[in-house]
Short mmCIF file of C-alpha atoms and ligand atoms in Angstrom, two decimals:
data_model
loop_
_atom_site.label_atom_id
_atom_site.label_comp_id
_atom_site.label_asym_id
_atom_site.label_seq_id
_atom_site.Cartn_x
_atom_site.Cartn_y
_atom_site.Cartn_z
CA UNK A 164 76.06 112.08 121.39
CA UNK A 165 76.75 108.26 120.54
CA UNK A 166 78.55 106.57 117.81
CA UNK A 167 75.58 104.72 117.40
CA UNK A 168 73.51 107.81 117.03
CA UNK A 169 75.59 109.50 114.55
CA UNK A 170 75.27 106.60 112.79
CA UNK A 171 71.69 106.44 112.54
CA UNK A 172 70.66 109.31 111.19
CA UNK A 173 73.18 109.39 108.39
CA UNK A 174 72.21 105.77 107.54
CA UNK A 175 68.63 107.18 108.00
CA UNK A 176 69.59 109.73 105.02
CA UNK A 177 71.17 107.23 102.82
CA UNK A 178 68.00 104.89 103.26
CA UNK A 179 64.77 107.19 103.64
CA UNK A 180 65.68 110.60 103.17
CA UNK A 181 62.02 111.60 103.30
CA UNK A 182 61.76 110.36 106.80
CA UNK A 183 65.46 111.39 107.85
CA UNK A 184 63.81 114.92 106.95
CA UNK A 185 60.52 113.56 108.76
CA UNK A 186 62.45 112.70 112.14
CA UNK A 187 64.75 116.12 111.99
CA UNK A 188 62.00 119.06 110.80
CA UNK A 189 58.94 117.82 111.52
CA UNK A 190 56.42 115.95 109.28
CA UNK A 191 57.10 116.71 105.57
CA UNK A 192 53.35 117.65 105.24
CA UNK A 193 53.27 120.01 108.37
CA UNK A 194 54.15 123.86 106.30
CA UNK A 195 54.13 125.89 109.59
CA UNK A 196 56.98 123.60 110.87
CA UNK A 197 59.57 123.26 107.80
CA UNK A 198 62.62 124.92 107.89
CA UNK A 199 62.28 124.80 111.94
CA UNK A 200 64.35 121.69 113.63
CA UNK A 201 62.24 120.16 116.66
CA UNK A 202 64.48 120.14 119.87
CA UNK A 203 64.95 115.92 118.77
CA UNK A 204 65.80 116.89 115.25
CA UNK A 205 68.36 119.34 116.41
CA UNK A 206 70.45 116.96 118.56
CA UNK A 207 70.42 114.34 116.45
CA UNK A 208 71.33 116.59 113.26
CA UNK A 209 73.73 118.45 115.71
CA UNK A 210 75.48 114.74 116.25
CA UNK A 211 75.41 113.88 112.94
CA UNK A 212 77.33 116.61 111.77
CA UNK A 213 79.77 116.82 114.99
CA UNK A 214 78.54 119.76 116.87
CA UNK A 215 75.97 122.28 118.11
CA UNK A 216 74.19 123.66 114.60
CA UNK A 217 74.72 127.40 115.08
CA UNK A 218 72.38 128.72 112.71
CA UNK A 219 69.48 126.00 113.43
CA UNK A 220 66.74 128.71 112.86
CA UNK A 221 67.27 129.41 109.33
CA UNK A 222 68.24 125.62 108.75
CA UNK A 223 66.23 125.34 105.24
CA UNK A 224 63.78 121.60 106.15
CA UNK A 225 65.26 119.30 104.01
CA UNK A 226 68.09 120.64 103.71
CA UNK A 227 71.16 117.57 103.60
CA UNK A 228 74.00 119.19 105.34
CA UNK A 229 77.39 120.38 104.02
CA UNK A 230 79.08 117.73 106.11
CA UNK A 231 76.81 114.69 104.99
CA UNK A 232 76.69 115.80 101.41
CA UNK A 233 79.87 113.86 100.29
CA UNK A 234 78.24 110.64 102.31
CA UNK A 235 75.03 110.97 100.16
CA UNK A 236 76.97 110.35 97.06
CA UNK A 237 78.47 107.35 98.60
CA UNK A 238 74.48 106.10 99.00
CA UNK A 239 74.34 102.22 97.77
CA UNK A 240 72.55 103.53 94.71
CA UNK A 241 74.95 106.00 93.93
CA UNK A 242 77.70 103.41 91.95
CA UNK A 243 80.58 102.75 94.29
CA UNK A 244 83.52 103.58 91.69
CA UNK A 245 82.13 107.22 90.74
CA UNK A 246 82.92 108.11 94.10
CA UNK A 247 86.57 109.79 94.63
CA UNK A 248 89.55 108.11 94.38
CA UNK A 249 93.10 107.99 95.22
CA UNK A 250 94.87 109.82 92.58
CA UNK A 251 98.67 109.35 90.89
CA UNK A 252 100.00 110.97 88.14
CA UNK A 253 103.61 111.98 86.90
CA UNK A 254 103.86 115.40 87.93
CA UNK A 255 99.93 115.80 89.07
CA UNK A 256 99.15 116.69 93.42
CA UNK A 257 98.05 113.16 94.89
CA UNK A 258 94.75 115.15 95.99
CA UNK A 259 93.28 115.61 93.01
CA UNK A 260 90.20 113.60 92.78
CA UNK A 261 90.24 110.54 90.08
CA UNK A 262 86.81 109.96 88.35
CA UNK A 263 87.40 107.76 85.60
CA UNK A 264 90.33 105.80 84.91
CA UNK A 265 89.60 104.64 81.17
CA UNK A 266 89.47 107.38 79.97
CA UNK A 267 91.96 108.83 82.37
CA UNK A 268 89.87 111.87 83.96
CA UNK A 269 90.85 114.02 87.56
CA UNK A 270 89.12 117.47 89.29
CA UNK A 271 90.81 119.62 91.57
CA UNK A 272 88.80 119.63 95.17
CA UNK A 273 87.80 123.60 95.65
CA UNK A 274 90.78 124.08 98.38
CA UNK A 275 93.37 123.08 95.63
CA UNK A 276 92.00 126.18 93.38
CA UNK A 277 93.51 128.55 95.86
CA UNK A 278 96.05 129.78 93.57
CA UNK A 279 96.00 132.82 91.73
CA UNK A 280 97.12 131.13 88.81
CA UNK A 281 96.38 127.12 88.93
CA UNK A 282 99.65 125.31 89.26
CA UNK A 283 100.10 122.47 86.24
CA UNK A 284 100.46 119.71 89.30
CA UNK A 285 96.99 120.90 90.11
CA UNK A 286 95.36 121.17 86.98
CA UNK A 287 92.59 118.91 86.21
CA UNK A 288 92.56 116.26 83.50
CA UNK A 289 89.82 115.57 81.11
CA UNK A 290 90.17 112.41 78.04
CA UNK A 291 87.72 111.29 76.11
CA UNK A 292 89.82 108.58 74.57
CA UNK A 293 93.37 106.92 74.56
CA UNK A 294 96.44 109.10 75.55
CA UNK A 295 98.49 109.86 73.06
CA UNK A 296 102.62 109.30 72.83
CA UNK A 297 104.26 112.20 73.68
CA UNK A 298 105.54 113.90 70.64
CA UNK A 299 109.06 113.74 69.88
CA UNK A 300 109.59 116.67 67.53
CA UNK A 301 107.02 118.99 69.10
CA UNK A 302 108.16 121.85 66.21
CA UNK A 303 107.33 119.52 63.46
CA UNK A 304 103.62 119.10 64.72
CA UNK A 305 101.41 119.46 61.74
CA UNK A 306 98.22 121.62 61.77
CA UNK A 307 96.01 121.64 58.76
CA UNK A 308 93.05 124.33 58.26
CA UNK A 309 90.30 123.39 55.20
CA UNK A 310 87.18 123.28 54.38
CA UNK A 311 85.25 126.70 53.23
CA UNK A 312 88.93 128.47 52.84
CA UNK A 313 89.98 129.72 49.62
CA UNK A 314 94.12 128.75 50.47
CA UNK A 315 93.75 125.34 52.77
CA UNK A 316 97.07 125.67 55.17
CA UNK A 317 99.16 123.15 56.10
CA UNK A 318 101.78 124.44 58.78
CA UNK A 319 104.07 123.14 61.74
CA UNK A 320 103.60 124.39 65.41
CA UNK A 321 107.39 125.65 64.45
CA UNK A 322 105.95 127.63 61.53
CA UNK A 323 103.27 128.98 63.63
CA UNK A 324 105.49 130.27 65.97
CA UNK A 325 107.67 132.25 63.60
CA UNK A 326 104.50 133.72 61.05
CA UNK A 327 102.45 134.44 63.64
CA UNK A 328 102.45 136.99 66.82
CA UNK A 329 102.84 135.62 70.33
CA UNK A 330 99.68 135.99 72.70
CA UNK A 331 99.59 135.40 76.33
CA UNK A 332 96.15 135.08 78.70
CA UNK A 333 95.20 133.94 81.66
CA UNK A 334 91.71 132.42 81.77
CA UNK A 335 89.68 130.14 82.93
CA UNK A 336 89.50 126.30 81.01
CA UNK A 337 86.43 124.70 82.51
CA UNK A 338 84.33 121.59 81.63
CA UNK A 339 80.90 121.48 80.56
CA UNK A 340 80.00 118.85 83.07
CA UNK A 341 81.53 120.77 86.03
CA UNK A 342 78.81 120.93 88.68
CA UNK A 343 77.18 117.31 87.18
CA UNK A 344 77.26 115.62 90.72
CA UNK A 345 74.99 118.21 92.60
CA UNK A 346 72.15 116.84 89.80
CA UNK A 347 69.14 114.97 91.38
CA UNK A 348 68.59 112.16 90.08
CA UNK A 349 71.90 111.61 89.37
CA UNK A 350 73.01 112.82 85.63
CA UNK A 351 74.81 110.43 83.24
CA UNK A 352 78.72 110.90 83.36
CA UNK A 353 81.84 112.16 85.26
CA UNK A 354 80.62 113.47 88.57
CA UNK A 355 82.43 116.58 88.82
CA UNK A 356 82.32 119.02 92.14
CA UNK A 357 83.12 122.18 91.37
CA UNK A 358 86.86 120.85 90.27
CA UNK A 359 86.34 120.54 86.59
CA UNK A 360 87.92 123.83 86.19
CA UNK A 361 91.48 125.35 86.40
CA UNK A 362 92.89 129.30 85.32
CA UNK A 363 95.98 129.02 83.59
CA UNK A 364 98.45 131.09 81.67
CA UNK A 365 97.37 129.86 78.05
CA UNK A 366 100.90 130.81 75.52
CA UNK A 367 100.19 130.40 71.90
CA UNK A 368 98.80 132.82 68.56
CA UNK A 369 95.19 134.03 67.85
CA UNK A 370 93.44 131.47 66.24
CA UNK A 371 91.61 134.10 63.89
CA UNK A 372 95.02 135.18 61.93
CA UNK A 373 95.86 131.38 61.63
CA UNK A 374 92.17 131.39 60.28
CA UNK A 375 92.54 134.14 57.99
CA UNK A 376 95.46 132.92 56.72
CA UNK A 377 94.08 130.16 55.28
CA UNK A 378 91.41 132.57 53.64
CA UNK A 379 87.78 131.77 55.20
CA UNK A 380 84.92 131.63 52.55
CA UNK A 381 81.74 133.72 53.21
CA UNK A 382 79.88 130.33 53.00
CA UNK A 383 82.10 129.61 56.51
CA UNK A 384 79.83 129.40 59.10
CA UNK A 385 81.16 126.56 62.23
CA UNK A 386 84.59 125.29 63.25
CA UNK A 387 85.17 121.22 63.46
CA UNK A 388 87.74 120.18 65.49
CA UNK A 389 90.54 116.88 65.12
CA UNK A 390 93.05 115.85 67.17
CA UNK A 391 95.45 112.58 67.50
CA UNK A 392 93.91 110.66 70.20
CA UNK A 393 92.09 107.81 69.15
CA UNK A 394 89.25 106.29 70.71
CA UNK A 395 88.70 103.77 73.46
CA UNK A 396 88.05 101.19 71.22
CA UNK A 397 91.47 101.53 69.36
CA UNK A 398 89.25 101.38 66.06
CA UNK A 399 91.28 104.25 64.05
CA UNK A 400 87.64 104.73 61.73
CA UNK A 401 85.78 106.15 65.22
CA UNK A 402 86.24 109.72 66.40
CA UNK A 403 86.70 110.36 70.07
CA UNK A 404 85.96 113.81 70.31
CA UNK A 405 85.23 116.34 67.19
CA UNK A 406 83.78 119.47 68.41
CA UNK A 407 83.24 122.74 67.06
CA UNK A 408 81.69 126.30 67.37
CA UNK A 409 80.21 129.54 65.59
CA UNK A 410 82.67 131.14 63.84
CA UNK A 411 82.29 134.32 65.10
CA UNK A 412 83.45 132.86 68.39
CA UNK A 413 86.62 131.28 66.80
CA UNK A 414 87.63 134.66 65.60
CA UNK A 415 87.21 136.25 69.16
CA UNK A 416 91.03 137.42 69.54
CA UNK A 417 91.12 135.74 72.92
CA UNK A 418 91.00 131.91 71.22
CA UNK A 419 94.37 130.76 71.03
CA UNK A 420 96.19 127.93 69.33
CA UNK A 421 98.16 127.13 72.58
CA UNK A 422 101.81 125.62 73.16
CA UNK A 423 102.56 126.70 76.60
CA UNK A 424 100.52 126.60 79.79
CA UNK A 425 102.14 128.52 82.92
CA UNK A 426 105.11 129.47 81.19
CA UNK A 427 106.27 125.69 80.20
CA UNK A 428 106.00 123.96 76.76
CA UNK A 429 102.53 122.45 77.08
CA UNK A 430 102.42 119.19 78.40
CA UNK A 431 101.17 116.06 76.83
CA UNK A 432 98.23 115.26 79.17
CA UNK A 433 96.69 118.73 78.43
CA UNK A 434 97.21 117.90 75.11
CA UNK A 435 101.25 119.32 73.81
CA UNK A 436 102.49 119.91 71.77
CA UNK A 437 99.02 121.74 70.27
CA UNK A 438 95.93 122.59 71.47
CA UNK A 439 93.10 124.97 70.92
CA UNK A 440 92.11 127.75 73.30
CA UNK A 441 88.41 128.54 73.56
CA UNK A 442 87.76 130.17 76.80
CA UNK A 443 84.24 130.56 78.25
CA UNK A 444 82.40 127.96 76.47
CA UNK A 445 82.72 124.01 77.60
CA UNK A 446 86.53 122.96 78.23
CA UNK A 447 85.09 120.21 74.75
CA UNK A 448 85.81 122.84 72.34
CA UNK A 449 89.79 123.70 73.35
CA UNK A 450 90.69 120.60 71.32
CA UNK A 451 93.63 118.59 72.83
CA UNK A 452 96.58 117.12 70.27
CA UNK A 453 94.82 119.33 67.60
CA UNK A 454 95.64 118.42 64.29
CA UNK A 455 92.90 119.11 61.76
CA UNK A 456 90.21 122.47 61.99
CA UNK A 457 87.52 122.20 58.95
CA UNK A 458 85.76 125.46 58.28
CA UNK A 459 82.43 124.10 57.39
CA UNK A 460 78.89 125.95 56.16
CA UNK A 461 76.72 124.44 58.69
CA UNK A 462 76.71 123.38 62.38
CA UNK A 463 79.21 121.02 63.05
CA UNK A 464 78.33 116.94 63.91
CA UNK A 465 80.91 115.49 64.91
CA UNK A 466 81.77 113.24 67.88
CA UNK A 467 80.15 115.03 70.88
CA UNK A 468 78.01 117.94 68.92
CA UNK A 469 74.51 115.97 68.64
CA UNK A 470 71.48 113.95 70.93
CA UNK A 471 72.42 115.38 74.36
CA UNK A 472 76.08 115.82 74.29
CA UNK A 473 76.80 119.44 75.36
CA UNK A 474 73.32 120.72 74.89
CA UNK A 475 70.70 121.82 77.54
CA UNK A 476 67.00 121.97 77.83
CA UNK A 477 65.54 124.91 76.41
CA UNK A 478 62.16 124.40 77.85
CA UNK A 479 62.44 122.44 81.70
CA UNK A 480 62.51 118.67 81.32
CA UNK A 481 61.19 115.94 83.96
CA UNK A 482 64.22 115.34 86.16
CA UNK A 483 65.20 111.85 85.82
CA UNK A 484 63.01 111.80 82.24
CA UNK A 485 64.11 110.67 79.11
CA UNK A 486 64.44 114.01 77.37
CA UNK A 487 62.83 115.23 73.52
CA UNK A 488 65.57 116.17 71.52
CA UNK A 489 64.03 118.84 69.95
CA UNK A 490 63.78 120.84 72.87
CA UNK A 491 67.78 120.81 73.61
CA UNK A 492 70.09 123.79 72.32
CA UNK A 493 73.88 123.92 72.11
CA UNK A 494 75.66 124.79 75.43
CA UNK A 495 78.08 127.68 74.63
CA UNK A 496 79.02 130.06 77.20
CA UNK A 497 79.48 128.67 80.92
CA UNK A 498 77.23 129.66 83.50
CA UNK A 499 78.36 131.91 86.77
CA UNK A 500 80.33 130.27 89.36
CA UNK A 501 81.82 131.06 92.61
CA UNK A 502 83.81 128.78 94.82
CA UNK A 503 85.36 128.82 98.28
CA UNK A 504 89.21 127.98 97.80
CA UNK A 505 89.99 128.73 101.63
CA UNK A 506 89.61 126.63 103.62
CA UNK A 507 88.02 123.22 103.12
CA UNK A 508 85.33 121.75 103.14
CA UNK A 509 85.24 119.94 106.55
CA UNK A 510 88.10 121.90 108.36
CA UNK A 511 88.05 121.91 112.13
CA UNK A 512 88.65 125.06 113.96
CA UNK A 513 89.78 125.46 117.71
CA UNK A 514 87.28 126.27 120.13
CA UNK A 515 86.92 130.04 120.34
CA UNK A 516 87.49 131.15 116.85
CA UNK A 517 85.40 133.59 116.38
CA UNK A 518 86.43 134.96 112.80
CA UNK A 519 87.89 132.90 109.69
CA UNK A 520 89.69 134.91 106.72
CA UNK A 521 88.35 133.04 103.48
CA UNK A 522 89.46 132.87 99.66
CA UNK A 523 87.98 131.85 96.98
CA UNK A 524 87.44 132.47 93.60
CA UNK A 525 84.16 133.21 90.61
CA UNK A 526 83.87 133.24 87.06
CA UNK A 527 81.30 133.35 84.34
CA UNK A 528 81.74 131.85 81.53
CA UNK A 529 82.34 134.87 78.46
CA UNK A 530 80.64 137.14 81.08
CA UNK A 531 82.47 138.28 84.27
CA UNK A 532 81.27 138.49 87.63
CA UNK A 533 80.29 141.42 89.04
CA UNK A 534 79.56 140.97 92.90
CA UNK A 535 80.30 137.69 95.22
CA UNK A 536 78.28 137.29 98.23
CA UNK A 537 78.80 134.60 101.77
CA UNK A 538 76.23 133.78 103.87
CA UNK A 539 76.70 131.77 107.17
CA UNK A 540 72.97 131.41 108.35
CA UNK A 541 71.74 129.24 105.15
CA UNK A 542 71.17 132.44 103.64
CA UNK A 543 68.81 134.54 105.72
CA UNK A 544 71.55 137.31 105.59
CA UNK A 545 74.38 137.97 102.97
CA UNK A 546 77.57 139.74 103.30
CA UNK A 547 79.23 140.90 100.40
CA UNK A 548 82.98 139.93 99.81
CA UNK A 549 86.19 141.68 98.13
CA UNK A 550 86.28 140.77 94.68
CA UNK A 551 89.47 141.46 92.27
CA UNK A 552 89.48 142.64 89.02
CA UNK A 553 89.95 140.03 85.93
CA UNK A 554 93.85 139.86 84.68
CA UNK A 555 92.27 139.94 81.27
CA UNK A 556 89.07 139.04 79.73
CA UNK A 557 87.98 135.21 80.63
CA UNK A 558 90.54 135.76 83.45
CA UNK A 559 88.43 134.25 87.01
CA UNK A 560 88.02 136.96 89.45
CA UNK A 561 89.93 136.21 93.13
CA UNK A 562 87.64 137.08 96.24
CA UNK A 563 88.50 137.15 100.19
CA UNK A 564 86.63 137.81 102.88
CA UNK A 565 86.33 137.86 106.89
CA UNK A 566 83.52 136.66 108.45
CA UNK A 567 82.56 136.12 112.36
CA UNK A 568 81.06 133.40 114.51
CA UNK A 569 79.52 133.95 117.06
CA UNK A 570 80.21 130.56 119.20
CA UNK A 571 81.47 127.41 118.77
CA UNK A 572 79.67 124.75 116.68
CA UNK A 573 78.62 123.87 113.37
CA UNK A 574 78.20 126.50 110.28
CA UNK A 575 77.63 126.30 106.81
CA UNK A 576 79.46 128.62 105.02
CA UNK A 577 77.63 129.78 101.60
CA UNK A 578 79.33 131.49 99.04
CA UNK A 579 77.36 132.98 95.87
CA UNK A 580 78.50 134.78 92.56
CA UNK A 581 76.52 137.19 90.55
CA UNK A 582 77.33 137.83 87.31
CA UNK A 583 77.28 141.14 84.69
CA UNK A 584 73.98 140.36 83.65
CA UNK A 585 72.71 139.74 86.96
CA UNK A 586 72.29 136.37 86.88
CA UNK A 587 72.94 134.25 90.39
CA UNK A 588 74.04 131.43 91.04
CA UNK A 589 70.63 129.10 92.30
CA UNK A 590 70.31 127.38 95.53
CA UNK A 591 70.58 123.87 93.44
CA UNK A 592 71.36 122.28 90.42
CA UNK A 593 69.02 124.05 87.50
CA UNK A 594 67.59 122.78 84.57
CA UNK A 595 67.54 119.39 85.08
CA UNK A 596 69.10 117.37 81.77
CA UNK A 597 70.16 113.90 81.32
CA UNK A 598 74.32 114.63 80.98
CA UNK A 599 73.64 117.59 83.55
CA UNK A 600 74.65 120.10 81.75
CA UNK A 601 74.78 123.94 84.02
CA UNK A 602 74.95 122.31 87.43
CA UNK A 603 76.03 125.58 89.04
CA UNK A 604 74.68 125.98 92.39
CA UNK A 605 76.47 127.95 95.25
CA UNK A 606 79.22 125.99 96.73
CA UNK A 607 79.31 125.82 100.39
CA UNK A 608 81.18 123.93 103.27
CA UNK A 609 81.19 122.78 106.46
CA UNK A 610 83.23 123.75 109.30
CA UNK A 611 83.27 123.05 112.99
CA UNK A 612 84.70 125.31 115.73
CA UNK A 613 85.79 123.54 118.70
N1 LIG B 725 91.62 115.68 71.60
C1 LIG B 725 90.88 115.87 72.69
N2 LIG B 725 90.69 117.11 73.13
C2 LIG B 725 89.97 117.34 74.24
C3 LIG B 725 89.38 116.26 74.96
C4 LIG B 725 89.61 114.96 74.47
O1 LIG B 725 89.14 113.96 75.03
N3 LIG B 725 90.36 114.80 73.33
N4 LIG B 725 88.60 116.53 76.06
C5 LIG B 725 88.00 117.87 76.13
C6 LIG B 725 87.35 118.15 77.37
S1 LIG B 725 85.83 117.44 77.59
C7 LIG B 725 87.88 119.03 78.28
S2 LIG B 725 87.00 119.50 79.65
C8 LIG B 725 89.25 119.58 78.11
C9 LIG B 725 90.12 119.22 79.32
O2 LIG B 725 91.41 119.71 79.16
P1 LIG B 725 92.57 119.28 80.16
O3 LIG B 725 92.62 117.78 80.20
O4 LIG B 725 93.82 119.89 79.64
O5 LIG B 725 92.22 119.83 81.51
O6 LIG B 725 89.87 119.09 76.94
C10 LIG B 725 89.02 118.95 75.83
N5 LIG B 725 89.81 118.61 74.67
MO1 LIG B 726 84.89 118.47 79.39
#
């Protein structure tokens, strides 16, 4: 097993994938022989990925292994620069993954989500626009509430904290774009893994009694969110960001206007002194630097809330097409998801180890998840794993397992969440949309024993 071979048939992916699939299952056309590698397939998949495939019988045909997978998205086509970069941040874990760097934005790699609670170093970073100056007076941080209200409120995150009742939660902030890079074709914006998403300890007060405070008129129908960063541009007159949501969500008593995250005074990148809290629905809606929050009578339209931004297909689209409007609703709360924390994608194992301990952890937007399953075989058999209970409502759910293999070589391991409605993650990316919206397919890895 050559250098030069291993080279070929990953090149062979990156150029032809049709005929990479061709060379290693059989002809495309031939039915009775996908999913089955030929004995010239197998070697030459078996080199590409760095040993003897283990499972080769229930290799789906087409399938573009674990190992390659990060390659493919380095394919010519696939821009250069959205592939990850080195990261460095005050305070952040150089392994975070950088995927923009105007605006500044960062995911976590799976094996850095293997805390219970996500460490603030590890935490991933999402801007629309500029960064703003860290506030100096982080007490004297105005918040205004108007709109449909019958007493408009202006108040100081120092104010806040003395009227109002102290609320602590762990849950889950996540991004609606998580899961974008496992779209084909490849969907507009930040390619996020599965590392758009962090569980923290959010600190703040409910955002309904703030809310109530300022009186809400029956007419009160949709939140619109402000904060203080401005734009890209530096043009003060355009609006970075301005999203907003059904009021009855607001109210939920889990949304928080947050000053703390993990016990600490909440830090300027993820957006201190004040920020909003809405957990389950895209990370767009917990405004960052929060300033302004307009009860209005109708859906909000603000920076981010129209065309395609946050929306998905309500009837399936062409992949790669150009999309009817019309047919798009308002993404609200996040799909299932289940990720392997423990270990890494790509670890080596020493020969002979015939059973791995694994972590990981699911969660499901405002649902929870109700059974995670792993699969080393591509699926043809499913073992289901220990799975914790939620700290609290939008809390993720921790899972472990141990699983056994039987020889040395190459596996796939598979991990799949199911959530309370019974909903499972799919074997790819659904619902094809143009900002790939819902890309929540299982997550798996490779790793090689000996
Ligand atoms: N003011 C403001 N709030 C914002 C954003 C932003 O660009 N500006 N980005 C949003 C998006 S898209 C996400 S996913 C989360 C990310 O929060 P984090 O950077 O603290 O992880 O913040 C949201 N709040
Ligand atoms: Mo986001």
């Amino acid at each position: 097993m050559s250098d030069k071979r291993e080279r070929t048939i990953v090149d062979l992916r990156m150029e032809d994938p049709e005929r990479a699939d061709a060379t290693i299952f059989g002809r495309r056309t031939d039915v009775s022989r996908r999913g089955f590698m030929n004995g010239a397939g197998l070697a030459a998949m078996s080199a590409a990925v760095g040993g003897t495939i283990v499972h080769s019988a229930t290799m789906p045909g087409g399938l573009i292994p674990a190992a390659l997978a990060q390659d493919a998205k380095k394919a010519p086509e696939a821009a250069a620069a959205q592939g990850p970069q080195p990261f460095s941040f005050p305070g952040k874990d150089p392994g975070l993954s950088l995927l923009g760097e105007r605006p500044l934005v960062a995911e976590t790699p799976e094996h850095l989500l293997d805390d219970e609670t996500t460490p603030l170093s590890k935490f991933f970073i999402r801007n629309n626009g500029q960064i703003p100056e860290k506030a100096a007076q982080p007490d004297a941080w105005e918040l205004t509430i108007d709109g449909e209200v019958n007493s408009p409120l202006k108040i100081t995150l120092g104010e806040l904290k003395k009227r109002f009742a102290t609320k602590s939660l762990y849950a889950v902030l996540e991004c609606g774009g998580n899961g974008r890079s496992f779209y084909a074709p490849q969907a507009r914006g930040n390619q996020w893994t599965n590392g758009g998403a962090g569980c923290a300890k959010w600190t703040g007060v409910s955002l309904a009694e703030v809310l109530k405070a300022a009186g809400p008129k029956a007419s009160a129908t949709y939140t619109a969110h402000y904060g203080a960063d401005q734009h890209l541009s530096g043009d003060p007159k355009q609006v970075t960001l301005s999203r907003g949501v059904r009021l009855p969500k607001a109210m939920e008593p889990e949304c928080l206007l947050v000053w703390a995250m993990n016990d600490a005074p909440l830090e300027n990148i993820h957006g201190g002194p004040l920020r909003l809290l809405i957990p389950g629905w895209p990370g767009s809606v917990s405004h960052k630097w929060l300033t302004r929050i307009t009860l209005r009578d109708k859906e909000h339209d603000g920076a981010g809330m129209t065309g395609f931004s946050y929306r998905v297909p309500i009837n399936p689209m062409v992949p790669g097409g150009k999309g009817d409007p019309k047919n798009f609703k308002i993404l609200e709360s996040m799909p299932v998801r289940g990720i392997i924390t423990n270990p890494a994608n790509g670890t080596k194992l020493p020969a002979g180890t015939r059973e791995i301990a694994l972590r990981g952890a699911a969660w499901a937007g405002d649902d929870t998840v109700k059974a995670m399953h792993v699969s080393t075989d591509y699926g043809a058999t499913w073992q289901q794993v220990e799975l914790g209970n939620p700290r609290n409502k939008f809390d993720w759910q921790r899972w472990t397992a141990r699983i056994k293999l039987p020889g040395d070589g190459y596996y796939e391991i598979w991990a799949r969440a199911t959530d309370s409605n019974g909903r499972m993650q799919p074997h790819a990316a659904p619902n094809w949309n143009p900002q790939g919206y819902g890309g929540n397919p299982l997550h798996r890895i490779a790793v090689l024993v000996g």
